[in-house]
Each structure stands twice: as C-alpha cells, then as structure tokens.
mmCIF file of C-alpha atoms and ligand atoms in Angstrom:
data_model
loop_
_atom_site.group_PDB
_atom_site.id
_atom_site.type_symbol
_atom_site.label_atom_id
_atom_site.label_comp_id
_atom_site.label_asym_id
_atom_site.label_seq_id
_atom_site.Cartn_x
_atom_site.Cartn_y
_atom_site.Cartn_z
ATOM 1 C CA PRO A 1 -143.461 -11.410 114.147
ATOM 2 C CA VAL A 2 -145.494 -13.126 116.705
ATOM 3 C CA ILE A 3 -147.607 -11.017 118.416
ATOM 4 C CA TYR A 4 -147.749 -10.108 122.446
ATOM 5 C CA LEU A 5 -151.379 -10.520 123.744
ATOM 6 C CA VAL A 6 -151.651 -9.245 127.166
ATOM 7 C CA THR A 7 -155.309 -9.817 129.196
ATOM 8 C CA PRO A 8 -155.532 -9.028 132.089
ATOM 9 C CA THR A 9 -158.360 -10.428 134.031
ATOM 10 C CA TYR A 10 -159.945 -11.053 137.262
ATOM 11 C CA ARG A 11 -162.431 -13.629 138.680
ATOM 12 C CA ARG A 12 -165.495 -13.285 138.596
ATOM 13 C CA PRO A 13 -168.610 -15.448 137.327
ATOM 14 C CA GLU A 14 -167.747 -14.506 133.819
ATOM 15 C CA GLN A 15 -163.884 -14.762 133.586
ATOM 16 C CA ILE A 16 -164.060 -17.974 132.059
ATOM 17 C CA PRO A 17 -166.973 -17.126 129.694
ATOM 18 C CA ASP A 18 -165.006 -14.287 128.207
ATOM 19 C CA LEU A 19 -161.440 -15.665 128.641
ATOM 20 C CA THR A 20 -162.723 -18.786 126.202
ATOM 21 C CA ARG A 21 -164.114 -17.232 124.024
ATOM 22 C CA LEU A 22 -160.962 -15.083 123.758
ATOM 23 C CA ALA A 23 -159.266 -18.711 122.854
ATOM 24 C CA GLN A 24 -161.260 -19.522 120.429
ATOM 25 C CA THR A 25 -160.843 -16.782 118.744
ATOM 26 C CA LEU A 26 -157.207 -16.521 119.184
ATOM 27 C CA LEU A 27 -157.230 -20.222 117.952
ATOM 28 C CA ASN A 28 -157.541 -18.501 114.875
ATOM 29 C CA VAL A 29 -153.976 -16.616 115.061
ATOM 30 C CA PRO A 30 -151.080 -17.121 114.222
ATOM 31 C CA ALA A 31 -147.808 -16.721 115.176
ATOM 32 C CA VAL A 32 -149.521 -15.081 118.883
ATOM 33 C CA HIS A 33 -147.972 -15.779 122.193
ATOM 34 C CA TRP A 34 -150.741 -15.561 125.042
ATOM 35 C CA ILE A 35 -150.016 -13.255 128.201
ATOM 36 C CA VAL A 36 -152.651 -13.515 130.253
ATOM 37 C CA VAL A 37 -151.815 -12.226 134.311
ATOM 38 C CA GLU A 38 -154.659 -13.028 136.917
ATOM 39 C CA ASP A 39 -155.241 -9.965 139.253
ATOM 40 C CA ASN A 40 -155.323 -12.197 142.157
ATOM 41 C CA SER A 41 -153.228 -13.869 145.288
ATOM 42 C CA ALA A 42 -152.512 -17.129 143.031
ATOM 43 C CA LEU A 43 -153.010 -19.118 139.509
ATOM 44 C CA SER A 44 -155.863 -19.701 138.853
ATOM 45 C CA PRO A 45 -155.822 -23.774 137.638
ATOM 46 C CA ALA A 46 -158.911 -22.989 135.845
ATOM 47 C CA ILE A 47 -157.320 -20.804 133.590
ATOM 48 C CA ALA A 48 -154.141 -23.290 133.667
ATOM 49 C CA SER A 49 -156.192 -25.846 132.490
ATOM 50 C CA LEU A 50 -157.748 -23.334 129.805
ATOM 51 C CA LEU A 51 -154.138 -22.494 128.620
ATOM 52 C CA LYS A 52 -152.695 -25.471 128.102
ATOM 53 C CA ARG A 53 -156.312 -27.519 126.820
ATOM 54 C CA TYR A 54 -156.275 -24.829 123.416
ATOM 55 C CA GLY A 55 -152.564 -24.761 122.805
ATOM 56 C CA ILE A 56 -151.258 -21.698 122.402
ATOM 57 C CA PRO A 57 -148.410 -20.310 122.907
ATOM 58 C CA HIS A 58 -148.715 -18.552 125.804
ATOM 59 C CA THR A 59 -147.497 -17.156 129.613
ATOM 60 C CA HIS A 60 -148.880 -17.296 132.461
ATOM 61 C CA LEU A 61 -148.372 -14.510 135.199
ATOM 62 C CA LYS A 62 -150.604 -12.533 138.148
ATOM 63 C CA ALA A 63 -149.907 -9.440 139.517
ATOM 64 C CA GLN A 64 -152.336 -8.023 141.918
ATOM 65 C CA MET A 65 -154.141 -4.486 142.043
ATOM 66 C CA PRO A 66 -152.156 -2.186 145.136
ATOM 67 C CA GLU A 67 -154.545 -2.606 147.868
ATOM 68 C CA LYS A 68 -154.936 1.334 147.629
ATOM 69 C CA TYR A 69 -156.557 1.398 144.901
ATOM 70 C CA LYS A 70 -158.321 -1.693 144.871
ATOM 71 C CA LYS A 71 -161.009 0.574 148.180
ATOM 72 C CA SER A 72 -161.898 3.701 144.996
ATOM 73 C CA LYS A 73 -164.877 4.122 143.380
ATOM 74 C CA LEU A 74 -162.653 4.301 140.332
ATOM 75 C CA LYS A 75 -159.848 1.641 139.308
ATOM 76 C CA PRO A 76 -157.467 1.446 137.507
ATOM 77 C CA ARG A 77 -157.879 -1.797 135.916
ATOM 78 C CA GLY A 78 -155.271 -3.821 134.808
ATOM 79 C CA VAL A 79 -152.792 -1.835 135.376
ATOM 80 C CA ALA A 80 -150.863 -3.575 137.107
ATOM 81 C CA ASN A 81 -151.673 -6.588 135.455
ATOM 82 C CA ARG A 82 -150.279 -5.425 132.386
ATOM 83 C CA ASN A 83 -146.967 -3.709 133.840
ATOM 84 C CA ALA A 84 -146.364 -7.439 134.807
ATOM 85 C CA ALA A 85 -146.606 -8.232 130.585
ATOM 86 C CA LEU A 86 -144.202 -5.065 129.985
ATOM 87 C CA ASP A 87 -141.330 -6.735 132.110
ATOM 88 C CA TRP A 88 -141.753 -10.228 130.882
ATOM 89 C CA VAL A 89 -141.659 -8.754 127.244
ATOM 90 C CA ARG A 90 -138.296 -6.808 128.581
ATOM 91 C CA SER A 91 -136.665 -9.953 130.064
ATOM 92 C CA ASN A 92 -138.190 -12.320 127.180
ATOM 93 C CA CYS A 93 -138.020 -10.804 123.669
ATOM 94 C CA LYS A 94 -136.185 -9.148 120.976
ATOM 95 C CA SER A 95 -138.938 -8.477 118.886
ATOM 96 C CA GLY A 96 -142.264 -8.527 117.439
ATOM 97 C CA VAL A 97 -145.495 -6.027 118.881
ATOM 98 C CA VAL A 98 -147.314 -6.237 121.866
ATOM 99 C CA TYR A 99 -151.433 -5.760 121.900
ATOM 100 C CA PHE A 100 -153.327 -4.600 125.446
ATOM 101 C CA ALA A 101 -156.471 -6.982 124.623
ATOM 102 C CA ASP A 102 -159.118 -7.555 127.854
ATOM 103 C CA ASP A 103 -160.096 -9.953 128.209
ATOM 104 C CA ASP A 104 -164.231 -8.695 127.230
ATOM 105 C CA ASN A 105 -163.712 -7.165 124.111
ATOM 106 C CA THR A 106 -164.617 -8.646 121.114
ATOM 107 C CA TYR A 107 -161.943 -9.338 117.950
ATOM 108 C CA ASP A 108 -162.084 -9.768 114.193
ATOM 109 C CA ILE A 109 -158.790 -11.486 113.938
ATOM 110 C CA ARG A 110 -157.905 -9.451 110.891
ATOM 111 C CA LEU A 111 -157.244 -7.091 113.713
ATOM 112 C CA PHE A 112 -154.123 -9.324 113.395
ATOM 113 C CA GLU A 113 -152.894 -9.441 110.708
ATOM 114 C CA GLU A 114 -153.159 -5.556 111.119
ATOM 115 C CA MET A 115 -150.358 -4.488 113.918
ATOM 116 C CA ARG A 116 -148.778 -7.857 113.042
ATOM 117 C CA PHE A 117 -145.792 -5.211 111.183
ATOM 118 C CA THR A 118 -146.241 -2.004 113.327
ATOM 119 C CA LYS A 119 -143.078 -0.181 113.537
ATOM 120 C CA LYS A 120 -143.725 2.334 116.502
ATOM 121 C CA VAL A 121 -147.341 2.952 117.329
ATOM 122 C CA SER A 122 -150.354 1.608 115.008
ATOM 123 C CA MET A 123 -153.829 2.911 115.589
ATOM 124 C CA TRP A 124 -157.444 1.368 114.164
ATOM 125 C CA PRO A 125 -160.884 2.299 115.390
ATOM 126 C CA VAL A 126 -162.595 0.551 118.364
ATOM 127 C CA GLY A 127 -166.240 0.272 117.934
ATOM 128 C CA LEU A 128 -169.046 0.347 120.915
ATOM 129 C CA VAL A 129 -166.436 2.809 123.289
ATOM 130 C CA THR A 130 -168.367 5.773 125.444
ATOM 131 C CA LYS A 131 -172.384 6.480 124.088
ATOM 132 C CA VAL A 132 -171.359 7.583 120.514
ATOM 133 C CA GLY A 133 -170.467 3.773 119.945
ATOM 134 C CA LEU A 134 -167.206 4.483 118.478
ATOM 135 C CA SER A 135 -163.057 6.137 119.251
ATOM 136 C CA SER A 136 -160.345 6.528 116.729
ATOM 137 C CA PRO A 137 -158.079 8.286 114.564
ATOM 138 C CA VAL A 138 -158.859 10.951 112.291
ATOM 139 C CA VAL A 139 -157.320 10.180 109.655
ATOM 140 C CA ASN A 140 -156.653 12.775 106.377
ATOM 141 C CA ASP A 141 -155.895 12.213 103.016
ATOM 142 C CA LYS A 142 -152.282 11.570 103.225
ATOM 143 C CA GLY A 143 -152.698 8.423 105.566
ATOM 144 C CA VAL A 144 -152.403 10.738 108.316
ATOM 145 C CA VAL A 145 -153.375 10.419 111.749
ATOM 146 C CA VAL A 146 -154.520 14.493 112.694
ATOM 147 C CA ASP A 147 -157.447 14.391 115.565
ATOM 148 C CA PHE A 148 -159.123 11.927 117.240
ATOM 149 C CA PHE A 149 -162.373 11.263 117.924
ATOM 150 C CA ASP A 150 -163.896 9.382 121.311
ATOM 151 C CA GLY A 151 -166.113 10.049 123.790
ATOM 152 C CA TRP A 152 -164.782 10.906 126.683
ATOM 153 C CA MET A 153 -162.242 13.458 125.524
ATOM 154 C CA ALA A 154 -160.795 14.480 129.190
ATOM 155 C CA ASN A 155 -157.883 16.950 128.240
ATOM 156 C CA ARG A 156 -156.211 13.407 126.954
ATOM 157 C CA LYS A 157 -153.713 14.116 123.685
ATOM 158 C CA PHE A 158 -154.513 10.285 122.710
ATOM 159 C CA PRO A 159 -158.239 10.337 123.347
ATOM 160 C CA VAL A 160 -158.438 6.142 122.380
ATOM 161 C CA ASP A 161 -159.373 2.592 123.943
ATOM 162 C CA MET A 162 -157.211 0.384 125.296
ATOM 163 C CA ALA A 163 -158.213 -2.210 122.472
ATOM 164 C CA GLY A 164 -157.283 0.900 120.023
ATOM 165 C CA PHE A 165 -153.017 0.530 119.426
ATOM 166 C CA ALA A 166 -150.103 -1.510 119.339
ATOM 167 C CA VAL A 167 -147.397 -0.705 120.049
ATOM 168 C CA SER A 168 -143.305 -2.645 118.804
ATOM 169 C CA VAL A 169 -141.026 -5.053 121.133
ATOM 170 C CA GLN A 170 -138.247 -2.629 119.751
ATOM 171 C CA LEU A 171 -140.308 0.633 121.438
ATOM 172 C CA ILE A 172 -141.328 -1.074 124.981
ATOM 173 C CA LEU A 173 -137.302 -1.881 124.679
ATOM 174 C CA GLU A 174 -135.926 1.824 124.068
ATOM 175 C CA LYS A 175 -138.193 2.852 126.426
ATOM 176 C CA SER A 176 -137.028 0.680 129.468
ATOM 177 C CA ASP A 177 -138.769 3.247 131.908
ATOM 178 C CA VAL A 178 -142.091 3.127 130.778
ATOM 179 C CA TYR A 179 -145.033 1.941 132.508
ATOM 180 C CA MET A 180 -149.102 2.444 132.505
ATOM 181 C CA PRO A 181 -150.061 4.437 135.070
ATOM 182 C CA TYR A 182 -152.559 4.208 138.085
ATOM 183 C CA VAL A 183 -154.657 6.559 137.183
ATOM 184 C CA PRO A 184 -158.180 5.327 135.689
ATOM 185 C CA GLY A 185 -159.000 6.471 132.604
ATOM 186 C CA HIS A 186 -155.830 8.098 131.694
ATOM 187 C CA GLU A 187 -154.666 4.753 131.253
ATOM 188 C CA GLU A 188 -154.213 4.959 127.699
ATOM 189 C CA ASP A 189 -152.886 8.684 127.343
ATOM 190 C CA GLY A 190 -150.428 8.670 129.893
ATOM 191 C CA PHE A 191 -148.850 5.270 128.953
ATOM 192 C CA LEU A 192 -148.348 6.799 125.065
ATOM 193 C CA LYS A 193 -146.973 10.447 126.655
ATOM 194 C CA LYS A 194 -144.456 8.483 127.712
ATOM 195 C CA LEU A 195 -143.258 6.659 124.943
ATOM 196 C CA ASP A 196 -143.249 10.351 123.165
ATOM 197 C CA VAL A 197 -145.043 9.169 120.498
ATOM 198 C CA SER A 198 -146.410 11.983 118.279
ATOM 199 C CA PRO A 199 -149.078 11.664 115.751
ATOM 200 C CA ALA A 200 -146.924 11.786 113.388
ATOM 201 C CA ASP A 201 -145.582 8.368 114.404
ATOM 202 C CA ILE A 202 -148.571 7.008 114.622
ATOM 203 C CA GLU A 203 -149.753 3.773 111.370
ATOM 204 C CA PRO A 204 -153.635 4.664 110.952
ATOM 205 C CA LYS A 205 -154.321 0.751 109.993
ATOM 206 C CA ALA A 206 -158.176 -1.420 109.398
ATOM 207 C CA ASN A 207 -157.413 1.059 105.855
ATOM 208 C CA TRP A 208 -156.343 4.548 107.061
ATOM 209 C CA CYS A 209 -159.311 4.000 110.098
ATOM 210 C CA THR A 210 -162.352 3.465 108.303
ATOM 211 C CA GLN A 211 -163.278 -0.113 109.223
ATOM 212 C CA ILE A 212 -163.821 -1.176 112.785
ATOM 213 C CA PHE A 213 -162.449 -4.978 113.685
ATOM 214 C CA VAL A 214 -162.710 -5.452 117.220
ATOM 215 C CA TRP A 215 -165.340 -4.005 119.797
ATOM 216 C CA HIS A 216 -165.724 -2.942 123.864
ATOM 217 C CA THR A 217 -168.006 -5.747 124.472
ATOM 218 C CA GLN A 218 -168.961 -6.044 127.950
ATOM 219 C CA THR A 219 -170.229 -9.027 129.334
ATOM 220 C CA LYS A 220 -173.498 -7.986 131.219
ATOM 221 C CA SER A 221 -173.005 -9.525 135.418
ATOM 222 C CA ASN A 222 -176.093 -10.865 137.584
ATOM 223 C CA THR A 223 -176.776 -10.034 140.229
ATOM 224 C CA PRO A 224 -176.680 -12.950 142.884
ATOM 225 C CA ALA A 225 -180.064 -15.536 143.125
ATOM 226 C CA ASN A 226 -181.443 -18.262 145.628
ATOM 227 C CA ARG A 227 -180.446 -21.335 143.228
ATOM 228 C CA THR A 228 -183.085 -24.306 143.786
ATOM 229 C CA THR A 229 -184.273 -26.708 142.316
ATOM 230 C CA ALA A 230 -187.801 -27.439 141.104
ATOM 231 C CA THR A 231 -188.903 -29.941 144.283
ATOM 232 C CA GLY A 232 -187.877 -26.715 146.561
ATOM 233 C CA LYS A 233 -183.590 -27.744 146.866
ATOM 234 C CA ARG A 234 -180.604 -26.312 147.645
ATOM 235 C CA TYR A 235 -179.098 -27.106 143.512
ATOM 236 C CA LYS A 236 -175.705 -28.314 144.339
ATOM 237 C CA GLY A 237 -174.915 -30.347 140.560
ATOM 238 C CA THR A 238 -171.762 -27.755 139.645
ATOM 239 C CA ASN A 239 -169.097 -25.484 140.598
ATOM 240 C CA ILE A 240 -171.439 -22.063 139.495
ATOM 241 C CA ASP A 241 -170.147 -20.814 142.900
ATOM 242 C CA THR A 242 -166.545 -21.030 142.648
ATOM 243 C CA LEU A 243 -166.643 -19.423 139.680
HETATM 244 C C1 LIG B 301 -161.961 0.593 129.773
HETATM 245 C C2 LIG B 301 -160.421 0.056 129.571
HETATM 246 O O1 LIG B 301 -161.518 -0.619 127.441
HETATM 247 C C3 LIG B 301 -159.730 -0.818 130.142
HETATM 248 O O2 LIG B 301 -158.572 -0.809 128.918
HETATM 249 C C4 LIG B 301 -159.548 0.470 130.746
HETATM 250 O O3 LIG B 301 -158.160 -0.504 131.555
HETATM 251 C C5 LIG B 301 -160.517 0.717 131.444
HETATM 252 O O4 LIG B 301 -161.438 1.134 130.633
HETATM 253 C C6 LIG B 301 -159.879 1.562 132.667
HETATM 254 O O5 LIG B 301 -160.174 2.991 131.755
HETATM 255 O O6 LIG B 301 -159.637 1.330 133.783
HETATM 256 P P1 LIG B 301 -163.293 -1.294 130.628
HETATM 257 O O7 LIG B 301 -164.436 -2.650 130.404
HETATM 258 O O8 LIG B 301 -164.266 -0.280 131.626
HETATM 259 O O9 LIG B 301 -162.564 -0.533 130.050
HETATM 260 O O10 LIG B 301 -163.187 -2.192 131.748
HETATM 261 P P2 LIG B 301 -162.205 -3.936 131.758
HETATM 262 O O11 LIG B 301 -163.256 -4.820 130.772
HETATM 263 O O12 LIG B 301 -163.318 -3.961 133.484
HETATM 264 O O13 LIG B 301 -160.989 -4.212 132.739
HETATM 265 C C7 LIG B 301 -160.614 -3.957 131.450
HETATM 266 C C8 LIG B 301 -159.552 -5.461 131.966
HETATM 267 O O14 LIG B 301 -158.172 -5.762 132.850
HETATM 268 C C9 LIG B 301 -159.898 -6.074 131.519
HETATM 269 O O15 LIG B 301 -159.541 -7.643 131.203
HETATM 270 C C10 LIG B 301 -160.280 -7.011 133.146
HETATM 271 O O16 LIG B 301 -160.712 -8.028 133.036
HETATM 272 C C11 LIG B 301 -159.094 -6.222 133.495
HETATM 273 N N1 LIG B 301 -159.579 -6.306 135.762
HETATM 274 C C12 LIG B 301 -160.463 -5.300 135.691
HETATM 275 C C13 LIG B 301 -158.705 -6.055 136.150
HETATM 276 O O17 LIG B 301 -157.624 -7.116 135.962
HETATM 277 N N2 LIG B 301 -159.165 -6.310 137.624
HETATM 278 C C14 LIG B 301 -160.259 -5.688 137.917
HETATM 279 O O18 LIG B 301 -160.158 -5.191 138.893
HETATM 280 C C15 LIG B 301 -160.522 -5.317 136.724
HETATM 281 MN MN1 LIG B 302 -164.459 -4.086 129.457
#
C-alpha cells in the first residue's frame, strides 16, 4: 500500500530547512506519495523546485487558513491544508493509508513500515509532546488499546498527537463527509470521533506502543536582527530576507 503523507506548511524562515529535512527522510521511504499543502495564496516556487529536485512522488497544493482564525492567538494550525488533502485523496485514491506529517517533526523511517498496512486506524507513541515528553496509547497484555497517556487530556476521547496515528484510505472514503475541525488542540480528537473510531478498532503499532519512532520536535525561530557585514555594510548576498 502507498502511504499518502500529508504535510501542511507555511511561510517562515525555518520552512525550507524543515522541508529539506523531511524530503531527505522520505527519500528513504518506498511507496510514498507526499501531499504538500501550503497555507499560502500562491504556490511557492522554492517549494516547487525542492519537490522536483528530490523526485519523491508528490502533489503540491495550497489551502489558506480562513481569515477569521488568522487573528486569533490560538490558531487551528494546518487544518485548511489537511482538509484540502482529504479532498484530494477522496478524488484520487482507492487504497492506501493517510498520515498527517507536520513539517517540523522528526521521523524514524521505521515508522512508515509500521503504518503501511493499517486496516482502519493505527496508533503509536510520539516523543517530546508537552512537558511530560510523551503522548501514547496504553496497551494491555492482549494488545488492546485501553487508555491514553498525554500531558494534556482536556476531556478528549482520543488524547493523541497528529503524528501519532494513521488512517486507511478505505475509511476516509467510507466516511466521505469527515473533515478536521477548526478547533485548536482538538483537531485529532474531533477527526477521530467523527470517523466513528472505537478504542477496540485501534491497531497499536511500534511493538504495542513501546517504541518511539516519531518526535514532536519544533525548530527554534529567531527574532530578526540587523544584518551588517564586518565593515558595517548591509549584507545582501543571499535570499535570507525573502524566505
Ligand atoms: C501541534 C500538533 O502537533 C499539530 O499537528 C496541530 O495542528 C497543532 O498542535 C494544533 O493543535 O494547532 P505544533 O508544533 O504546535 O503542533 O504546530 P506547528 O508545527 O506550528 O503547526 C502544525 C502544522 O501546520 C505544521 O506542519 C505547520 O507548518 C502548519 N501550519 C502552522 C500552517 O500550515 N499554518 C500556520 O499558520 C501554522
Ligand atoms: Mn510542530
């Protein structure tokens, strides 16, 4: 089965470095189709050329966050992008698995073979999530998911991170009206509840959720500073201002 890997992304100085790292991870993954969805009014040429350069099978889309959410402090990040990718999958795919892979996380390539044969929904631990450093399903000695561990429960039925689950294309086609909600922090839970997943359906991966193959890393951003050369001139040698 093909893994449809959905990556929301938005313009910032760390964007190209983050996407470069993810592209070079995906070079090591067979049968993957990378759906890169920009939160932008136009497709960025730098991303188009990155996608072309690495030769990973891909689809390059754009979907902007609705204006009303852009002003809020807590934004539903990447939701418009992921929903546009769900539309693309529903019109273009018949089988396979969908994984929502944010551009800044760190992925061990062994993760992709864990999720590849997902029947409905598979789950596994994600490292470096919240202050407790881990978000994970709790699996009993029969291999059944019976509970969840997460530093932020917030009354969620599925307190999991976006990077901690994959869904079969078949289920996404069956539940043809299910999208991710524009509710910050509740995107995963809202989506999984609308897919009508029951805990008994969950396929625990990564050795019954005892191994970490993905980390919720975040690339540090710097506040812009003066860019002067050793002789006090303005530095204009590269495109650091445009990315
Ligand atoms: C955490 C979760 O890991 C996300 O999957 C979830 O969407 C987010 O919280 C949330 O609940 O809002 P976090 O590291 O805080 O993620 O968020 P980012 O990595 O900054 O954003 C998630 C994804 O959306 C990234 O791929 C990012 O490039 C994209 N994004 C972010 C946009 O497309 N537009 C934005 O304005 C911000
Ligand atoms: Mn992130």
